[in-house]
Coordinates of C-alpha atoms in Angstrom, one line a residue:
M1 CA -97.8 -17.1 -53.8
F2 CA -98.6 -14.2 -52.0
V3 CA -95.1 -12.0 -53.2
A4 CA -95.5 -14.0 -56.6
M5 CA -99.0 -12.2 -57.0
V6 CA -97.9 -8.9 -56.2
G7 CA -94.4 -9.8 -58.7
C8 CA -97.3 -10.0 -61.5
L9 CA -99.3 -6.8 -60.2
L10 CA -96.3 -5.5 -60.5
Y11 CA -95.2 -6.4 -63.7
L12 CA -98.7 -5.6 -65.6
A13 CA -98.6 -2.0 -64.0
A14 CA -95.3 -1.9 -65.6
C15 CA -96.3 -2.8 -68.8
S16 CA -100.0 -1.0 -68.7
G17 CA -99.6 1.6 -71.5
N18 CA -100.0 4.3 -68.3
A19 CA -97.1 5.3 -68.1
T20 CA -96.3 9.1 -68.9
P21 CA -94.6 9.7 -71.9
A22 CA -91.2 11.5 -71.8
P23 CA -91.5 15.3 -72.8
T24 CA -91.0 16.7 -76.1
A25 CA -88.8 19.6 -76.8
T26 CA -89.9 22.7 -78.5
A27 CA -89.1 22.2 -82.3
E28 CA -87.3 25.1 -84.0
P29 CA -89.8 26.5 -86.9
Q30 CA -89.1 25.3 -90.1
Y31 CA -88.3 28.0 -92.8
S32 CA -87.8 27.1 -96.3
P33 CA -84.6 27.8 -98.6
E34 CA -85.6 30.7 -99.2
E35 CA -87.5 32.0 -96.4
A36 CA -83.8 30.9 -94.4
A37 CA -81.8 32.7 -97.3
Q38 CA -83.7 35.7 -96.3
I39 CA -83.4 35.5 -92.5
E40 CA -80.2 35.2 -93.0
E41 CA -79.9 38.7 -95.7
G42 CA -81.9 40.3 -93.3
E43 CA -79.9 39.4 -89.7
R44 CA -77.1 40.8 -92.1
L45 CA -79.0 43.7 -92.9
F46 CA -79.7 44.3 -89.4
S47 CA -76.0 44.4 -88.8
Q48 CA -75.3 46.4 -90.8
H49 CA -77.6 49.2 -90.5
C50 CA -79.4 48.3 -86.8
A51 CA -77.2 46.7 -84.8
S52 CA -75.2 49.8 -83.4
C53 CA -78.1 51.2 -81.8
H54 CA -80.4 48.6 -81.0
A55 CA -80.0 45.3 -79.2
T56 CA -81.3 42.0 -79.3
E57 CA -80.8 41.0 -76.1
P58 CA -84.0 41.7 -73.2
E59 CA -83.5 44.7 -71.7
T60 CA -80.5 46.0 -73.3
V61 CA -80.8 49.6 -74.6
I62 CA -78.2 51.1 -76.7
V63 CA -79.6 54.4 -78.3
G64 CA -82.9 52.7 -79.2
P65 CA -85.4 49.9 -78.0
S66 CA -84.3 46.6 -77.3
L67 CA -86.0 44.8 -80.4
A68 CA -85.8 41.4 -78.4
G69 CA -89.5 40.3 -78.4
I70 CA -90.7 43.2 -81.9
A71 CA -92.3 39.6 -83.0
S72 CA -94.7 39.4 -80.3
Q73 CA -94.8 42.9 -79.1
A74 CA -95.4 44.6 -82.7
E75 CA -98.5 42.1 -82.7
T76 CA -100.4 44.3 -79.9
R77 CA -98.9 48.1 -81.0
V78 CA -100.9 49.4 -83.1
D79 CA -104.6 48.1 -83.1
G80 CA -105.2 47.6 -87.5
L81 CA -102.2 46.9 -87.9
T82 CA -100.1 43.7 -88.1
A83 CA -96.3 42.3 -86.8
Q84 CA -94.9 42.9 -90.4
E85 CA -96.8 46.5 -91.1
Y86 CA -96.0 47.5 -88.2
I87 CA -92.1 46.5 -88.0
E88 CA -92.2 47.4 -91.8
L89 CA -94.1 50.9 -91.3
S90 CA -91.0 51.6 -88.5
I91 CA -88.7 51.5 -90.4
V92 CA -89.9 53.4 -93.3
R93 CA -92.0 56.2 -91.6
P94 CA -89.2 55.7 -88.7
D95 CA -91.3 58.7 -86.9
A96 CA -94.7 56.9 -86.9
Y97 CA -95.0 55.7 -83.5
L98 CA -92.3 56.0 -80.9
V99 CA -91.5 53.9 -78.0
E100 CA -92.2 55.3 -74.5
G101 CA -88.7 57.3 -73.7
F102 CA -87.3 56.6 -77.0
E103 CA -86.8 60.1 -78.8
N104 CA -86.6 60.0 -82.6
V105 CA -83.0 59.7 -83.9
M106 CA -83.4 57.1 -85.8
P107 CA -82.5 58.0 -89.1
A108 CA -85.2 58.6 -91.6
N109 CA -84.0 57.3 -94.5
L110 CA -82.7 53.9 -94.0
G111 CA -86.1 52.9 -95.7
K112 CA -85.2 54.6 -98.6
R113 CA -81.9 53.5 -98.7
L114 CA -83.3 49.9 -98.3
T115 CA -84.1 48.2 -101.4
G116 CA -87.8 46.4 -101.1
E117 CA -86.4 43.2 -101.6
E118 CA -83.6 44.4 -98.2
L119 CA -86.6 45.8 -96.7
D120 CA -88.6 42.1 -97.4
A121 CA -85.7 40.6 -96.0
L122 CA -84.3 43.1 -92.5
V123 CA -88.7 42.3 -91.9
A124 CA -88.2 38.7 -92.0
Y125 CA -85.1 38.4 -89.4
L126 CA -87.4 40.8 -87.0
L127 CA -90.5 38.5 -87.3
T128 CA -88.2 36.0 -85.4
L129 CA -87.4 37.8 -82.8
E130 CA -89.8 36.2 -80.1

């Protein structure tokens, strides 16, 4: 009888619904097809214009600072500027805010060589580097 009661209690405990749910994986941000295409174009532009001097891996310095985490870091770099504004200004006027320890060697005309759509695409891509 005792064994039967213990068995019933174990069964009820297992079915009580107090089990801890399995952890869920953190989902990647969802982008619309237009946003995804813009980000893809920005990545292409980054490879073409920026990757020879800027790495996207942390702690990797080629010539300029690594851009790993730039989306998060840009939010706090300059009071009053959003991450998007800071990144865009850093492309258009690279001498505006230099990262400590780096010289101003970024091409000053990159912002002029890019179309408005290309600049938006490049910024959109950089905003994915969190």
